[in-house]
Short mmCIF file of C-alpha atoms in Angstrom, two decimals:
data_model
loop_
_atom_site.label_atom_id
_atom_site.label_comp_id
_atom_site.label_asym_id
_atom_site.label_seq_id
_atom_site.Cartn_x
_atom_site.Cartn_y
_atom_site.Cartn_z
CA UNK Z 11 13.73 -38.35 9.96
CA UNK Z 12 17.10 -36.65 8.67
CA UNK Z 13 17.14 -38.09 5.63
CA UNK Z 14 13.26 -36.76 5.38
CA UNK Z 15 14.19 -33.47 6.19
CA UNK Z 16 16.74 -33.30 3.80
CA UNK Z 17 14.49 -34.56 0.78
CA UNK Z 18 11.52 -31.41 1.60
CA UNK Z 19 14.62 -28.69 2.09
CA UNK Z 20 16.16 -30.02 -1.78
CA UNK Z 21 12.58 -29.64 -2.87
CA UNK Z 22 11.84 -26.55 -1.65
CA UNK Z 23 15.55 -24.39 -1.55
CA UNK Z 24 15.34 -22.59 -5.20
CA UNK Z 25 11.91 -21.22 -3.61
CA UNK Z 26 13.57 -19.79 -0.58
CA UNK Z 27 16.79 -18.53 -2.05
CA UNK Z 28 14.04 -16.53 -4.82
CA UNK Z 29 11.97 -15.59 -1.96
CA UNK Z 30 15.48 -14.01 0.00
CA UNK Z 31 16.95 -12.74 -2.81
CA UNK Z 32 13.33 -10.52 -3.70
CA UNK Z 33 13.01 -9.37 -0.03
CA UNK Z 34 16.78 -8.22 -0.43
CA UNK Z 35 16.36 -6.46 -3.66
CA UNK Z 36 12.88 -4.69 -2.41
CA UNK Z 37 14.98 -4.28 1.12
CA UNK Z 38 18.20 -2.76 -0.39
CA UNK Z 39 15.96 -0.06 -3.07
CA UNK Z 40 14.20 1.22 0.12
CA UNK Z 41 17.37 2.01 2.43
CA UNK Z 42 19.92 2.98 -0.90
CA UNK Z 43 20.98 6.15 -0.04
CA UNK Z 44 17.92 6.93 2.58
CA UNK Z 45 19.79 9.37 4.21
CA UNK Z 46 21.25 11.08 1.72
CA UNK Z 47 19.68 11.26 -1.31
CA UNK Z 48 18.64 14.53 -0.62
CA UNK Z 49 20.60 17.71 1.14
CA UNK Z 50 18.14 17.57 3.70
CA UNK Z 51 13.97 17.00 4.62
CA UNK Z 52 11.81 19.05 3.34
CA UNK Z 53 8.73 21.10 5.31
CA UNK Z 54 6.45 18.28 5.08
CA UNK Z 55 8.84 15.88 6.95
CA UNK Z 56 10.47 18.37 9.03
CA UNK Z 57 6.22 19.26 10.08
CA UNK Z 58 5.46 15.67 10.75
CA UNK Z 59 8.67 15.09 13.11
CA UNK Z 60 7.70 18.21 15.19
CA UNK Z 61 4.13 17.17 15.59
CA UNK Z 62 5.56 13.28 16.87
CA UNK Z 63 7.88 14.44 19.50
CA UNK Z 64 5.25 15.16 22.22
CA UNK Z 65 2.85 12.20 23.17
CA UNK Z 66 -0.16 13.87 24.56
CA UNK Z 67 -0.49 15.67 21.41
CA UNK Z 68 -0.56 12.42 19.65
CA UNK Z 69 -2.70 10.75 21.89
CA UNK Z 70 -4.60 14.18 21.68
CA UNK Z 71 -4.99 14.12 17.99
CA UNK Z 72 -5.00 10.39 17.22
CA UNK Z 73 -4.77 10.74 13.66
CA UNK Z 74 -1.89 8.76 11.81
CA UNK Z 75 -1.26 7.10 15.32
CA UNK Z 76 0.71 4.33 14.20
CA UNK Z 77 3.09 5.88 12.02
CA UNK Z 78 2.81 9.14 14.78
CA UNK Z 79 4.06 6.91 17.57
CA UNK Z 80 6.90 4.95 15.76
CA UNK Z 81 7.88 8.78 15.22
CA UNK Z 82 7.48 9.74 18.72
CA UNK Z 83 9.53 6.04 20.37
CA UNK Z 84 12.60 7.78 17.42
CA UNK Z 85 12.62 11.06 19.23
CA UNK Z 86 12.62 9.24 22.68
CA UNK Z 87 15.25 7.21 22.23
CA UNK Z 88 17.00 10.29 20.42
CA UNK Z 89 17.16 8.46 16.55
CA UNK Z 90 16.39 11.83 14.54
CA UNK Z 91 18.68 11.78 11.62
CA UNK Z 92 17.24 11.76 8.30
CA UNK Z 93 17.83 8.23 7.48
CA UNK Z 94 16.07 6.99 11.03
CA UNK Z 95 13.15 9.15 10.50
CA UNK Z 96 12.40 7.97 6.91
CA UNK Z 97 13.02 4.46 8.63
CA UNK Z 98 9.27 4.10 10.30
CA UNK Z 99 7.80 5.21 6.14
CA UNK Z 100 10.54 2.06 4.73
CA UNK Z 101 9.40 -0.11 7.51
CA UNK Z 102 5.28 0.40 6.69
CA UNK Z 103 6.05 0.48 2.86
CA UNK Z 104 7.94 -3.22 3.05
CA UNK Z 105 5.24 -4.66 4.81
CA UNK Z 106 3.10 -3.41 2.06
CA UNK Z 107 5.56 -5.04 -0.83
CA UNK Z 108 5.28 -8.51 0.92
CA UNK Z 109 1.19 -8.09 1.40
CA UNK Z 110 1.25 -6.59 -2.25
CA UNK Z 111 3.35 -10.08 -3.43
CA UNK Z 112 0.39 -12.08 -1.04
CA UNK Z 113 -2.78 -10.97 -3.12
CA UNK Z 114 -1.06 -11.09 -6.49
CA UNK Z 115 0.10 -14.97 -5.70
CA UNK Z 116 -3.42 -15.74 -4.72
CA UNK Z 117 -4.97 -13.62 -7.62
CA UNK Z 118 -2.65 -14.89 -10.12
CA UNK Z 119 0.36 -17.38 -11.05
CA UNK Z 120 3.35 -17.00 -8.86
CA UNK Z 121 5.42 -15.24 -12.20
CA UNK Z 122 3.23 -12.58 -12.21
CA UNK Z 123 3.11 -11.84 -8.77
CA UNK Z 124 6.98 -11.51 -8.90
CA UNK Z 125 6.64 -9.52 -12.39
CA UNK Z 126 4.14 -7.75 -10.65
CA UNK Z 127 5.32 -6.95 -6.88
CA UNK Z 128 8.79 -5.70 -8.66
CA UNK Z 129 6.87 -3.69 -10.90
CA UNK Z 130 4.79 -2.02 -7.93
CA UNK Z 131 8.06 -2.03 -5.47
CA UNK Z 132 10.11 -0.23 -7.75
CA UNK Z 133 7.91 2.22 -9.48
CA UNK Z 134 8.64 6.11 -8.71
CA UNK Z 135 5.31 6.42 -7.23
CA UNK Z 136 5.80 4.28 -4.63
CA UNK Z 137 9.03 5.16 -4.05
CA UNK Z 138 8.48 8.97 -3.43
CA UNK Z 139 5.82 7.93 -0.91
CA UNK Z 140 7.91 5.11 0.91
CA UNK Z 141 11.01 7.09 1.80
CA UNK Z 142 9.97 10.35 3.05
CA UNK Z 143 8.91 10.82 6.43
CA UNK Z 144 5.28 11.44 6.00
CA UNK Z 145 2.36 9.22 7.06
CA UNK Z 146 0.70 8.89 3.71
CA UNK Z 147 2.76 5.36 3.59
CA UNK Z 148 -0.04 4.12 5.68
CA UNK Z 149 -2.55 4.98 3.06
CA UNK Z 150 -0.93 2.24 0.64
CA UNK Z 151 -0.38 0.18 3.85
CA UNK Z 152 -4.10 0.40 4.60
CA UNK Z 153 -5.48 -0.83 1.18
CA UNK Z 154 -2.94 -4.08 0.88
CA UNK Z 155 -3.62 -4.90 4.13
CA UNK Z 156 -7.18 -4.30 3.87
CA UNK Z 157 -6.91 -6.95 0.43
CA UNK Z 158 -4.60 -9.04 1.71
CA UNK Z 159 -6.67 -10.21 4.88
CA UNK Z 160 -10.11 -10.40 2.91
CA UNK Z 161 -8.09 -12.46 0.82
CA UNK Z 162 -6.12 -14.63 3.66
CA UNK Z 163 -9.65 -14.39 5.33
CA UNK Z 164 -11.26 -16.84 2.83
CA UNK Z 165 -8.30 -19.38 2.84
CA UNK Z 166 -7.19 -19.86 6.00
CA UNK Z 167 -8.36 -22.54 8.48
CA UNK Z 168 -6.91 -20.91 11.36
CA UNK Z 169 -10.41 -19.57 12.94
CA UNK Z 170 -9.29 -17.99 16.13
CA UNK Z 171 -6.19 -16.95 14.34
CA UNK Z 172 -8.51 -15.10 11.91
CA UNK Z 173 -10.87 -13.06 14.38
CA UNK Z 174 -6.88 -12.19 16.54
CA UNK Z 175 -5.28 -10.79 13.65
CA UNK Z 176 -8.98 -8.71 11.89
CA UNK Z 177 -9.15 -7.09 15.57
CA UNK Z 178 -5.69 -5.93 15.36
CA UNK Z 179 -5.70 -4.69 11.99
CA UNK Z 180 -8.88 -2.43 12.36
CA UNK Z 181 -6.82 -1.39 15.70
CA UNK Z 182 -4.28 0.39 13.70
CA UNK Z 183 -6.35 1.00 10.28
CA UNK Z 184 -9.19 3.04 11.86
CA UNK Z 185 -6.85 5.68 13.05
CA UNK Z 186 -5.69 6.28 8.97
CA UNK Z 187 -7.86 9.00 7.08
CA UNK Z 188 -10.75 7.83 5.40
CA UNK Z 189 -9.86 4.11 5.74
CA UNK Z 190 -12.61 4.11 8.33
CA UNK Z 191 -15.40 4.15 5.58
CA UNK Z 192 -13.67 1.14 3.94
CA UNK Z 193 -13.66 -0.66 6.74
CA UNK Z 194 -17.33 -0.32 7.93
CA UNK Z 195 -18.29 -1.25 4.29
CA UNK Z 196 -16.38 -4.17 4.42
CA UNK Z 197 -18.11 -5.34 7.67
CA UNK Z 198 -21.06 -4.65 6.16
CA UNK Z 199 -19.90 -7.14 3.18
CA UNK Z 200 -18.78 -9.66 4.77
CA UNK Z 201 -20.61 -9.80 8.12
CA UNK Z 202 -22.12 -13.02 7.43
CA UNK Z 203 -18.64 -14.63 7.15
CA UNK Z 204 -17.12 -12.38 10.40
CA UNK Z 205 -20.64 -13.31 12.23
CA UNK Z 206 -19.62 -16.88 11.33
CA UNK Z 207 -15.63 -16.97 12.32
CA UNK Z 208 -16.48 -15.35 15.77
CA UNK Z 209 -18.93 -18.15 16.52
CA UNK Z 210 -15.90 -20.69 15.80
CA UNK Z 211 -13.59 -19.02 17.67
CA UNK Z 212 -11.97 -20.12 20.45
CA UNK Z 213 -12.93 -18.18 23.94
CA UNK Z 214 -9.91 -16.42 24.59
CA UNK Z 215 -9.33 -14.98 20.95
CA UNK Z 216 -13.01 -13.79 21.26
CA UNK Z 217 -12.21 -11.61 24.36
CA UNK Z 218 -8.73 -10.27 23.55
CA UNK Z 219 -10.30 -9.34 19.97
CA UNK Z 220 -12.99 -7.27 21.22
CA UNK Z 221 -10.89 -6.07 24.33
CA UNK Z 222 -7.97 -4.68 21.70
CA UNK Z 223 -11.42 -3.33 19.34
CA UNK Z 224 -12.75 -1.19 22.39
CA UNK Z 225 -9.15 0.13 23.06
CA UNK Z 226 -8.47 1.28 19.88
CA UNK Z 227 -12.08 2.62 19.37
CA UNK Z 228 -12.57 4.19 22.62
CA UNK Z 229 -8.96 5.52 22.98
CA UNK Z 230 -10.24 7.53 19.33
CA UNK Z 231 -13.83 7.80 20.95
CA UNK Z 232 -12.19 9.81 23.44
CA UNK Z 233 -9.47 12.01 21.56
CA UNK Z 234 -13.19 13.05 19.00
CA UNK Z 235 -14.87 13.71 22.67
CA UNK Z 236 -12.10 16.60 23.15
CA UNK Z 237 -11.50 17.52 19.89
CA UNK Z 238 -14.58 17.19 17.38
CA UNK Z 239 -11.88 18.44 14.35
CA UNK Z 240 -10.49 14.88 14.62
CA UNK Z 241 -13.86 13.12 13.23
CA UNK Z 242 -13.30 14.99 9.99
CA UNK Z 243 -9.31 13.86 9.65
CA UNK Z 244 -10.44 10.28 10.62
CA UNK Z 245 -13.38 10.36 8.16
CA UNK Z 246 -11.48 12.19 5.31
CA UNK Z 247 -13.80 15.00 5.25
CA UNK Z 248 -12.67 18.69 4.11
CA UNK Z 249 -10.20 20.06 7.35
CA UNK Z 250 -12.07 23.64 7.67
CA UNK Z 251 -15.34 21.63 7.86
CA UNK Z 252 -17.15 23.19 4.43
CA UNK Z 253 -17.56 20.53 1.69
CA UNK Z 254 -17.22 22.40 -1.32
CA UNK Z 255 -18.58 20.59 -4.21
CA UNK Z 256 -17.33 22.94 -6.85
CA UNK Z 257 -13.51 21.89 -5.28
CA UNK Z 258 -14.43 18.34 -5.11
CA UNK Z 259 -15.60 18.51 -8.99
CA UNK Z 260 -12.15 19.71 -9.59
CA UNK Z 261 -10.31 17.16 -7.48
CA UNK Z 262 -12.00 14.89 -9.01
CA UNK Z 263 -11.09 15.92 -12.56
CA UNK Z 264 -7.39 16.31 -11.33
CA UNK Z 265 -7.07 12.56 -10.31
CA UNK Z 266 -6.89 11.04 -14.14
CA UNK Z 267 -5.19 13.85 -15.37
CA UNK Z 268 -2.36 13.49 -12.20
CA UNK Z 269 -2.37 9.65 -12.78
CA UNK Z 270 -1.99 9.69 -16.78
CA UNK Z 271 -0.50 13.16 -18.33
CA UNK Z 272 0.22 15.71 -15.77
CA UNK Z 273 1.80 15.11 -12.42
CA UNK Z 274 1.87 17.18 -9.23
CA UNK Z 275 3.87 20.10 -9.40
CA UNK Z 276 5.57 19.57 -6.30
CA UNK Z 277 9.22 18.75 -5.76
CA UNK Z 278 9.58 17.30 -2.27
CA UNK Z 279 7.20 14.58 -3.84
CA UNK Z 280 7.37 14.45 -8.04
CA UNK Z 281 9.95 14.90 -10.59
CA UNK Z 282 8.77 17.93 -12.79
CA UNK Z 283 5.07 17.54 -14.11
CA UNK Z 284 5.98 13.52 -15.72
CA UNK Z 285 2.31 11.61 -14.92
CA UNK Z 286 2.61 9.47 -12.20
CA UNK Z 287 1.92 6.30 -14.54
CA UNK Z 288 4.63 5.67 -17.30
CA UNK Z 289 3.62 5.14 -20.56
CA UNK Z 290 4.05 0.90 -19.55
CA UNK Z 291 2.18 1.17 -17.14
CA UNK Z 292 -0.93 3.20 -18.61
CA UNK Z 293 -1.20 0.98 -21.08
CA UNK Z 294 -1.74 -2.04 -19.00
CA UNK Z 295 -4.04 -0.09 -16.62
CA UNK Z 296 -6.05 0.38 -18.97
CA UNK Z 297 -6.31 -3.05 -20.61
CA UNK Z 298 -6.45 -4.18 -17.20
CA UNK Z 299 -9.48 -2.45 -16.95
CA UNK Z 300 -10.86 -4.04 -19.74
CA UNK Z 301 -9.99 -7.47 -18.20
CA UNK Z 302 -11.54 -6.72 -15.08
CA UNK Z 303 -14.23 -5.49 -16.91
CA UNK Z 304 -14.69 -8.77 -18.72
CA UNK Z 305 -14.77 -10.27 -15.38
CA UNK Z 306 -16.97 -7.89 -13.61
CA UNK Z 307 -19.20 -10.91 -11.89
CA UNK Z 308 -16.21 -11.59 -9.72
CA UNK Z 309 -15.67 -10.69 -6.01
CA UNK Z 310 -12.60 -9.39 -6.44
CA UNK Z 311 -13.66 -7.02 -9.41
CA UNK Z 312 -16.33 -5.75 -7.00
CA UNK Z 313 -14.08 -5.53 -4.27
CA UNK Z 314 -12.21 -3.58 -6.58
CA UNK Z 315 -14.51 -1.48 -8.11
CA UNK Z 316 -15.73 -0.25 -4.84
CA UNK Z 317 -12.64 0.55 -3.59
CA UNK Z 318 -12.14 2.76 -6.62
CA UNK Z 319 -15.11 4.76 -6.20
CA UNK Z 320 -14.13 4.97 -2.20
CA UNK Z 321 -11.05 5.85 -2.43
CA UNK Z 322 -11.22 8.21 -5.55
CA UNK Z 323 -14.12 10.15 -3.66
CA UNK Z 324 -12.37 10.56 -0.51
CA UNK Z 325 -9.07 11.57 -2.73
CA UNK Z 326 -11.40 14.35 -4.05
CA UNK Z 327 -12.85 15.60 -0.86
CA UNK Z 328 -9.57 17.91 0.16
CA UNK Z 329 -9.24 16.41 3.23
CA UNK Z 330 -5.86 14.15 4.52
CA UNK Z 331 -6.15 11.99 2.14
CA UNK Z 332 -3.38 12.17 -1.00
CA UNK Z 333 -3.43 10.10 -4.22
CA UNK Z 334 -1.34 7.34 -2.37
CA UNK Z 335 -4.84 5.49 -1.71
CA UNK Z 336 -5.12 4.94 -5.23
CA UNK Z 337 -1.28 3.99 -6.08
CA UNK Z 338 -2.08 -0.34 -5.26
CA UNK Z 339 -5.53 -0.69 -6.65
CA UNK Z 340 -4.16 1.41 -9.85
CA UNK Z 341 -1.27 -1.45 -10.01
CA UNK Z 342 -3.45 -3.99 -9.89
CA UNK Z 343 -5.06 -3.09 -13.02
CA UNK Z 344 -1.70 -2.69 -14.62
CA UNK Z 345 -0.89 -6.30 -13.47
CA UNK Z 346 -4.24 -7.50 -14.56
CA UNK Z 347 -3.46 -6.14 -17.89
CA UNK Z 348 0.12 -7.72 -18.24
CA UNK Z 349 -1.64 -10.79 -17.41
CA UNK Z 350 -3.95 -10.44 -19.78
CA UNK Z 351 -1.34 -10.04 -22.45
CA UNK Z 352 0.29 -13.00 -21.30
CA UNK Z 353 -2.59 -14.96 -21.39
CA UNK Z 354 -3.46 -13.76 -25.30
CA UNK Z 355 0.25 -14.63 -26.29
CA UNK Z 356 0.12 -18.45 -24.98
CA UNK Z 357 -3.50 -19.05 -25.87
CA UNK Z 358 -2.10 -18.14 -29.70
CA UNK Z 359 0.68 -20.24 -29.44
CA UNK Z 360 -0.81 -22.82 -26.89
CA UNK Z 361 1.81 -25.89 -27.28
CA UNK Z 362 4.79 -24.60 -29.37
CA UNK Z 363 7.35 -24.22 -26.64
CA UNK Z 364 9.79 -21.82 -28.26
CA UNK Z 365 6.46 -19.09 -28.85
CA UNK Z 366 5.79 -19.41 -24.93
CA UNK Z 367 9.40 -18.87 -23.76
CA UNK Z 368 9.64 -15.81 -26.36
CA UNK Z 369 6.18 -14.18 -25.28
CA UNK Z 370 7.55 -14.81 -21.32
CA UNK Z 371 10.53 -13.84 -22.02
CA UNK Z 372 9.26 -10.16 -23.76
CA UNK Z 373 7.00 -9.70 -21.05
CA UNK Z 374 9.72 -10.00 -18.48
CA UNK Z 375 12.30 -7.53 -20.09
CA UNK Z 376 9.57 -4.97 -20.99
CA UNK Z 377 8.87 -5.19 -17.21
CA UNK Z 378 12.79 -5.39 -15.92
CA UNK Z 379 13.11 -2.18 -18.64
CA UNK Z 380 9.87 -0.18 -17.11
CA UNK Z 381 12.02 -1.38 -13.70
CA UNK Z 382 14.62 0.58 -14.47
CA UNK Z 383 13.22 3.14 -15.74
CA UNK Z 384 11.27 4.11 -12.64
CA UNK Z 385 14.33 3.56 -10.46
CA UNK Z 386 16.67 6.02 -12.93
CA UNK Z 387 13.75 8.71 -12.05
CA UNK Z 388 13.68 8.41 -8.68
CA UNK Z 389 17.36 7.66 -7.79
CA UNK Z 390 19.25 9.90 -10.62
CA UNK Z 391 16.77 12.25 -11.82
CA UNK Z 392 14.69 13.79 -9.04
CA UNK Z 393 17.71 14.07 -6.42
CA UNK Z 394 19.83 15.99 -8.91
CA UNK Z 395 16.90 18.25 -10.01
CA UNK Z 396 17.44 21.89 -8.73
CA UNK Z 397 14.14 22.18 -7.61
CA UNK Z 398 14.34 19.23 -5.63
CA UNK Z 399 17.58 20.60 -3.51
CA UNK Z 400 16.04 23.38 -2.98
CA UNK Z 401 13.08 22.08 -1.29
CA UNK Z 402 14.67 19.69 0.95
CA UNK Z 403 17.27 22.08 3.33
CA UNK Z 404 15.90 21.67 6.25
CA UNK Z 405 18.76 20.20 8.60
CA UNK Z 406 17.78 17.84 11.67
#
């Protein structure tokens, strides 16, 4: 038995020390500095602690609830420094990483799903997103997680299992803007496989899902009772209640041009006006594209492609919904495209050994360069920007 033990741990310990030393490097990049990277928050954080600090008003206005009361249990328990705060964003935006890693190792080999979970962990996007203390963190959460269960969902054996952990997620998922639409079309979808895993179920995993599904949706039934105004943050609709489609035109334009030349001219969340894709990363968006394009029959291209037009209309409709719903499906098409690359390089040079290590190899420092890049931007660059200092003095 010892000796048996022994022979699956020599087997298997380069895969755990790789797996420990990635959840350390994505770990220590999200806590470096937390605190103090910045004099102070800025109004957007300092606006989202105040509205956590009472719990009616959360369970009042529902919206955001799981990053809300994470927020609220830190001003209970007194934990309101800067670096604490920004904790409950790090702790949703790690989660996301390791889901992130999930769906690229099922989608593709386990090299690019490291390549491509340190190019997505790393990148300045993310980054200004997943250390501020804001809730749009649950915007990337909610898309991974949304992926990475349809994708566990057709794997897994574990049929009680299954139907336990979809309740819980569409638990905390329905109270994020607009994720409500993608949910309900994925029901939709996939109700003939859902129909199916609740018949297999086991008894008790059939009542404590739908007792934790009426919870959630009757504890949000009830808040919309009150307050109508919270239908329209949960559904992603304009806040003031007029759809404009003259504004939505122009949101709509703004998106590529935000994505791929001209980024937000906001401090507390950009650098300057820089694009929020590098010039790296464009590139293999775009030929990822192409190679999804290519491979358009697929379910995950048209889980993809409808997630793109969902979540690009609700970024359009000026409602709570920011261009973090778009910031994992837009690195999936950059990791499609690196694979595609890859795949181009070894099917030219499909048995000369020395060709395959030198395309790998390129691929990999291009990557560990575009790495770098994005953390010298966020880290260096944006902290000691003027305009950045002067937009985060508020003291807590």
């Amino acid at each position: 038995m010892v000796k048996e033990i022994r022979l699956k741990l020599g087997g298997s310990w380069q895969p755990i020390i790789g797996y420990f030393a990635g959840i350390a490097a994505v770990m220590s990049l999200l806590i470096f500095k937390l605190g103090s990277i910045v004099p102070g928050l800025s109004p957007y954080e300092a606006s989202s602690l105040a509205n956590t600090s009472d719990v009616h008003h959360i369970l009042n206005n529902p919206v955001n609830a799981p990053f809300n009361l994470m927020q609220w249990l830190l001003h209970y328990f007194s934990w309101t420094t800067p670096a604490q705060v920004r904790g409950v964003s790090v702790f949703f935006a790690f989660i996301a990483a390791g889901l992130f890693y999930y769906v690229l190792k099922n989608w593709h080999t386990w090299r690019i799903a490291v390549l491509g979970t340190a190019l997505f962990a790393s990148s300045a996007w993310f980054f200004h997103i997943a250390r501020q203390s804001t809730p749009d963190v649950l915007l990337i959460f909610a898309i991974i997680a949304v992926l990475a269960y349809g994708t566990w969902l057709k794997l897994t054996k574990r049929v009680s299992w299954a139907l336990f952990v979809g309740a819980l997620l569409l638990s905390i998922l329905v109270y994020v803007p607009g994720v409500i639409w993608i949910l309900a079309a994925g029901l939709v979808w996939q109700r003939k496989l859902l129909l199916a895993l609740f018949k297999r179920a086991n008894w008790l995993s059939k009542i404590l899902s739908i007792f934790i599904c009426f919870l959630a949706l009757s504890a949000l039934g009830w808040a919309i009772f009150r307050q109508p105004s919270v239908a329209r943050s949960i559904a992603g609709l304009p806040l003031n209640g007029i759809f404009s489609p003259r504004d939505s035109l122009v949101n709509l334009a703004k998106i590529p041009v935000r994505i791929f030349y001209r980024g937000p001219s906001d401090p507390t969340f950009w650098l300057g006006t820089l694009p929020l894709l590098g010039i790296f990363a464009t590139v293999t968006s775009i030929i990822g594209a192409y190679a999804y394009w290519l491979g358009r029959k697929l379910d995950r291209t048209k889980v993809l492609i409808g997630l793109f037009i969902m979540t690009t209309v609700l970024s359009a409709l000026s409602g709570l919904i920011s261009l973090a719903l778009l910031l994992p499906l837009m690195y999936l098409l950059v990791i499609r495209g690196v694979t595609l690359l890859l795949q181009q390089w070894l099917t030219v040079f499909p048995r000369n050994p020395l060709a395959r290590g030198v395309g790998r190899g390129l691929i990999t420092v291009v990557i560990i360069l575009a790495t770098f890049y994005n953390i010298n931007h966020y880290f260096v660059a944006w902290p000691n920007a003027p305009e950045t200092k002067a937009a985060f003095t508020i003291q807590q």
